[in-house]
Amino acid sequence: MLSKPVSTRPHWRPSEAHDSAASYCLSWRLAVEANDIYAWRTVPTQCLKHVENYMTGGQYERDLNFIMEHIIDYIDTIEVSDDGLDAWILDVDDTCISNLIYYRRKRFGCDPYDPDGFKRWALRGGCPAIPAVLRLFNKLVGRGFKVFLVTGRDEATLGQATLDNLQNQGFIGYQSLILRSMAYKGQSAVKYKSEIRSQLEEGEGYRIWGNVGDQWSDLQGNCTGNRAFKLPNPMYFVP
């Protein structure tokens, strides 16, 4: 007796393509945050909706709040000295203040980086504070840490706008805002920020207890601090 062969291959469902894309984008974002994908230039176009949903749908804020809880738990274990040398480093863009409004117009990172466009945006001084990080900042200042805000923004063109933006958003009481001067022009973020931290630790005697940034280049190199904390940012990569 002959019987018709029956395929063991599962039937294709219209949702399979969507499920596959969603799975890919979830894996892509995980690999980006783990720094397993290096020097990527743009968000894959098929992941636009995924990144948009992550950044605007509530999960991004929940992740930030979760990370802040662990940072604050760590802060509470530190006995701050009265010598004024206990320091903490915070990055600025998408750490203290958010560029989400700008990147919404850039399709959440699917469009290539536009340095002139970003400069025009930054000069407006309209970046809102990231609430979870502002709470952390106030906790650090209240505990007596010397907080240094270290940014790759250009000092000559964006210095005053950045200073005003931070003040208007409630970042008051930090030790110093350090921007990229001509001496560091052309250096990678890792090299530039390493040299700044080295000056603070080795040149001025500060003890860096913590370092917070949304880019791995904020946290790599020399004098990275006793603990480093990576905040999520799937929209762009800074080498």
CSV table of C-alpha atoms in Angstrom, one decimal:
chain,number,residue,atom,x,y,z
A,1,MET,CA,0.0,0.0,0.0
A,2,LEU,CA,1.3,3.4,-1.0
A,3,SER,CA,0.7,6.4,1.1
A,4,LYS,CA,1.2,10.1,0.3
A,5,PRO,CA,4.3,11.5,2.1
A,6,VAL,CA,3.4,13.9,4.8
A,7,SER,CA,5.8,16.8,5.3
A,8,THR,CA,7.1,17.3,8.8
A,9,ARG,CA,7.9,20.9,8.0
A,10,PRO,CA,5.6,23.3,10.0
A,11,HIS,CA,3.2,25.3,8.1
A,12,TRP,CA,4.2,28.9,7.5
A,13,ARG,CA,2.3,31.5,9.5
A,14,PRO,CA,2.0,35.2,8.5
A,15,SER,CA,3.3,36.2,11.9
A,16,GLU,CA,6.5,34.2,11.5
A,17,ALA,CA,8.3,37.0,9.6
A,18,HIS,CA,7.3,39.4,12.3
A,19,ASP,CA,8.3,37.1,15.1
A,20,SER,CA,11.7,36.5,13.4
A,21,ALA,CA,12.3,40.3,13.1
A,22,ALA,CA,11.3,40.9,16.7
A,23,SER,CA,13.6,38.1,17.9
A,24,TYR,CA,16.5,39.4,15.8
A,25,CYS,CA,16.1,43.0,17.1
A,26,LEU,CA,15.9,41.8,20.7
A,27,SER,CA,19.2,39.9,20.1
A,28,TRP,CA,20.7,42.9,18.3
A,29,ARG,CA,19.9,45.2,21.2
A,30,LEU,CA,21.3,42.8,23.8
A,31,ALA,CA,24.5,42.4,21.8
A,32,VAL,CA,24.8,46.2,21.5
A,33,GLU,CA,24.4,46.7,25.2
A,34,ALA,CA,26.9,44.0,26.0
A,35,ASN,CA,29.4,45.7,23.6
A,36,ASP,CA,29.5,42.5,21.5
A,37,ILE,CA,28.7,44.5,18.3
A,38,TYR,CA,31.5,47.2,17.9
A,39,ALA,CA,31.6,50.4,15.9
A,40,TRP,CA,28.1,50.0,14.5
A,41,ARG,CA,27.0,53.1,12.5
A,42,THR,CA,23.2,52.9,12.5
A,43,VAL,CA,20.3,50.9,13.9
A,44,PRO,CA,19.2,48.3,11.4
A,45,THR,CA,16.1,49.6,9.6
A,46,GLN,CA,14.1,46.5,10.5
A,47,CYS,CA,14.7,47.4,14.1
A,48,LEU,CA,13.2,50.9,14.0
A,49,LYS,CA,9.9,49.9,15.6
A,50,HIS,CA,11.7,47.8,18.2
A,51,VAL,CA,14.0,50.6,19.3
A,52,GLU,CA,11.2,53.1,19.2
A,53,ASN,CA,9.0,50.9,21.4
A,54,TYR,CA,11.9,50.3,23.8
A,55,MET,CA,12.8,54.0,24.2
A,56,THR,CA,9.2,55.3,24.4
A,57,GLY,CA,7.1,52.5,25.7
A,58,GLY,CA,8.3,52.5,29.3
A,59,GLN,CA,10.9,49.7,29.3
A,60,TYR,CA,13.8,52.2,28.9
A,61,GLU,CA,12.6,54.1,32.0
A,62,ARG,CA,12.1,50.9,34.0
A,63,ASP,CA,15.6,49.7,33.1
A,64,LEU,CA,17.1,53.0,34.2
A,65,ASN,CA,15.2,52.9,37.5
A,66,PHE,CA,16.4,49.3,38.1
A,67,ILE,CA,20.0,50.3,37.5
A,68,MET,CA,19.7,53.4,39.7
A,69,GLU,CA,18.4,51.2,42.6
A,70,HIS,CA,21.6,49.1,42.4
A,71,ILE,CA,23.9,52.2,42.1
A,72,ILE,CA,22.2,53.7,45.2
A,73,ASP,CA,22.6,50.5,47.1
A,74,TYR,CA,26.3,50.7,46.3
A,75,ILE,CA,26.5,54.4,47.3
A,76,ASP,CA,25.0,53.5,50.7
A,77,THR,CA,28.0,51.2,51.4
A,78,ILE,CA,30.5,54.0,51.0
A,79,GLU,CA,31.8,56.0,53.9
A,80,VAL,CA,32.5,59.5,52.5
A,81,SER,CA,35.6,61.0,53.8
A,82,ASP,CA,35.8,64.6,55.1
A,83,ASP,CA,38.9,65.4,52.9
A,84,GLY,CA,36.7,66.3,49.9
A,85,LEU,CA,38.4,63.8,47.6
A,86,ASP,CA,35.6,61.3,47.1
A,87,ALA,CA,34.6,61.7,43.5
A,88,TRP,CA,32.0,60.4,41.0
A,89,ILE,CA,31.9,60.7,37.2
A,90,LEU,CA,28.8,61.2,35.2
A,91,ASP,CA,28.6,61.5,31.4
A,92,VAL,CA,26.2,64.1,30.0
A,93,ASP,CA,24.4,63.2,26.8
A,94,ASP,CA,21.8,60.5,27.4
A,95,THR,CA,23.1,60.0,30.9
A,96,CYS,CA,22.2,63.3,32.6
A,97,ILE,CA,20.2,64.9,29.8
A,98,SER,CA,18.2,63.2,27.1
A,99,ASN,CA,18.5,63.6,23.3
A,100,LEU,CA,15.5,61.4,22.6
A,101,ILE,CA,13.5,64.3,21.1
A,102,TYR,CA,16.3,64.8,18.6
A,103,TYR,CA,16.8,61.1,17.8
A,104,ARG,CA,13.0,60.7,17.2
A,105,ARG,CA,13.5,62.9,14.2
A,106,LYS,CA,16.5,60.7,13.2
A,107,ARG,CA,14.4,57.5,13.3
A,108,PHE,CA,15.8,56.5,16.6
A,109,GLY,CA,19.3,56.0,15.2
A,110,CYS,CA,18.4,54.4,11.8
A,111,ASP,CA,19.6,57.6,10.1
A,112,PRO,CA,23.4,58.3,10.0
A,113,TYR,CA,24.9,60.6,12.5
A,114,ASP,CA,24.5,64.2,11.5
A,115,PRO,CA,27.1,66.3,13.4
A,116,ASP,CA,25.8,69.7,12.2
A,117,GLY,CA,22.2,68.7,13.0
A,118,PHE,CA,23.2,67.6,16.5
A,119,LYS,CA,25.1,70.8,17.1
A,120,ARG,CA,22.1,72.9,16.2
A,121,TRP,CA,20.0,70.8,18.5
A,122,ALA,CA,22.5,71.1,21.4
A,123,LEU,CA,22.8,74.8,21.0
A,124,ARG,CA,19.1,75.2,21.7
A,125,GLY,CA,19.7,73.8,25.2
A,126,GLY,CA,16.4,71.9,25.2
A,127,CYS,CA,17.6,68.5,26.4
A,128,PRO,CA,15.4,67.4,29.3
A,129,ALA,CA,16.9,65.8,32.4
A,130,ILE,CA,16.7,62.0,32.7
A,131,PRO,CA,14.7,61.8,36.0
A,132,ALA,CA,16.4,58.7,37.3
A,133,VAL,CA,19.8,60.2,36.8
A,134,LEU,CA,18.8,63.5,38.3
A,135,ARG,CA,17.7,61.7,41.4
A,136,LEU,CA,21.1,59.9,41.5
A,137,PHE,CA,22.9,63.2,41.0
A,138,ASN,CA,21.1,64.8,44.0
A,139,LYS,CA,21.9,61.7,46.1
A,140,LEU,CA,25.6,62.0,45.3
A,141,VAL,CA,25.7,65.7,46.0
A,142,GLY,CA,23.8,65.2,49.2
A,143,ARG,CA,26.2,62.5,50.4
A,144,GLY,CA,29.2,64.8,49.8
A,145,PHE,CA,30.7,63.4,46.7
A,146,LYS,CA,32.5,65.7,44.3
A,147,VAL,CA,30.6,65.1,41.0
A,148,PHE,CA,32.4,65.7,37.7
A,149,LEU,CA,30.3,65.9,34.6
A,150,VAL,CA,32.5,64.8,31.7
A,151,THR,CA,31.3,65.2,28.1
A,152,GLY,CA,32.6,64.9,24.6
A,153,ARG,CA,30.8,68.0,23.6
A,154,ASP,CA,33.0,70.7,22.1
A,155,GLU,CA,33.9,73.3,24.7
A,156,ALA,CA,34.2,76.3,22.4
A,157,THR,CA,30.9,75.9,20.6
A,158,LEU,CA,28.7,74.1,23.1
A,159,GLY,CA,30.1,75.0,26.5
A,160,GLN,CA,27.7,77.7,27.5
A,161,ALA,CA,24.7,76.0,26.0
A,162,THR,CA,25.5,72.8,27.9
A,163,LEU,CA,26.1,74.7,31.1
A,164,ASP,CA,22.8,76.5,30.9
A,165,ASN,CA,20.9,73.4,29.8
A,166,LEU,CA,22.2,71.4,32.8
A,167,GLN,CA,21.4,74.2,35.3
A,168,ASN,CA,17.9,74.7,33.8
A,169,GLN,CA,17.3,71.0,34.3
A,170,GLY,CA,18.3,71.0,38.0
A,171,PHE,CA,21.9,69.8,37.8
A,172,ILE,CA,23.2,72.2,40.4
A,173,GLY,CA,26.1,71.6,42.9
A,174,TYR,CA,28.5,69.5,40.8
A,175,GLN,CA,32.2,70.1,41.2
A,176,SER,CA,33.0,70.7,37.5
A,177,LEU,CA,31.7,70.4,34.0
A,178,ILE,CA,34.5,69.2,31.7
A,179,LEU,CA,34.1,69.5,28.0
A,180,ARG,CA,36.4,68.6,25.1
A,181,SER,CA,38.9,71.4,24.6
A,182,MET,CA,41.2,71.9,21.6
A,183,ALA,CA,43.9,69.8,23.4
A,184,TYR,CA,41.7,66.7,23.0
A,185,LYS,CA,40.3,67.4,19.5
A,186,GLY,CA,40.4,64.3,17.3
A,187,GLN,CA,41.0,61.9,20.2
A,188,SER,CA,38.6,58.9,20.7
A,189,ALA,CA,36.2,59.2,23.6
A,190,VAL,CA,38.1,56.4,25.4
A,191,LYS,CA,41.4,58.2,25.2
A,192,TYR,CA,40.0,61.7,26.0
A,193,LYS,CA,37.9,60.6,29.0
A,194,SER,CA,40.8,58.3,30.3
A,195,GLU,CA,43.1,61.3,30.3
A,196,ILE,CA,40.5,63.4,32.2
A,197,ARG,CA,40.0,60.8,34.8
A,198,SER,CA,43.8,60.3,35.1
A,199,GLN,CA,44.2,64.0,35.8
A,200,LEU,CA,41.6,63.8,38.5
A,201,GLU,CA,43.0,60.7,40.2
A,202,GLU,CA,46.7,60.9,39.7
A,203,GLY,CA,47.1,64.7,39.3
A,204,GLU,CA,44.6,65.9,41.9
A,205,GLY,CA,44.2,63.0,44.3
A,206,TYR,CA,40.5,62.3,43.8
A,207,ARG,CA,39.2,58.8,44.5
A,208,ILE,CA,36.7,57.9,41.8
A,209,TRP,CA,34.1,55.7,43.4
A,210,GLY,CA,31.7,55.4,40.5
A,211,ASN,CA,31.5,56.2,36.8
A,212,VAL,CA,28.2,56.2,34.9
A,213,GLY,CA,27.6,56.5,31.2
A,214,ASP,CA,25.4,55.3,28.3
A,215,GLN,CA,28.4,54.5,26.1
A,216,TRP,CA,31.1,51.8,26.7
A,217,SER,CA,33.6,54.5,25.7
A,218,ASP,CA,32.6,56.4,28.9
A,219,LEU,CA,33.7,53.5,31.0
A,220,GLN,CA,36.7,52.0,29.3
A,221,GLY,CA,40.4,52.9,29.5
A,222,ASN,CA,42.4,54.1,32.5
A,223,CYS,CA,41.2,55.2,35.9
A,224,THR,CA,37.6,54.0,35.3
A,225,GLY,CA,36.7,54.1,39.0
A,226,ASN,CA,35.9,51.6,41.6
A,227,ARG,CA,32.6,50.7,39.9
A,228,ALA,CA,31.4,51.5,36.4
A,229,PHE,CA,27.7,51.5,35.5
A,230,LYS,CA,26.5,51.2,31.9
A,231,LEU,CA,23.1,52.8,31.1
A,232,PRO,CA,21.1,51.6,28.1
A,233,ASN,CA,21.3,53.3,24.7
A,234,PRO,CA,20.5,51.4,21.5
A,235,MET,CA,20.3,54.6,19.4
A,236,TYR,CA,24.0,55.3,18.7
A,237,PHE,CA,27.6,54.2,19.3
A,238,VAL,CA,30.5,56.5,20.3
A,239,PRO,CA,34.0,55.0,19.9
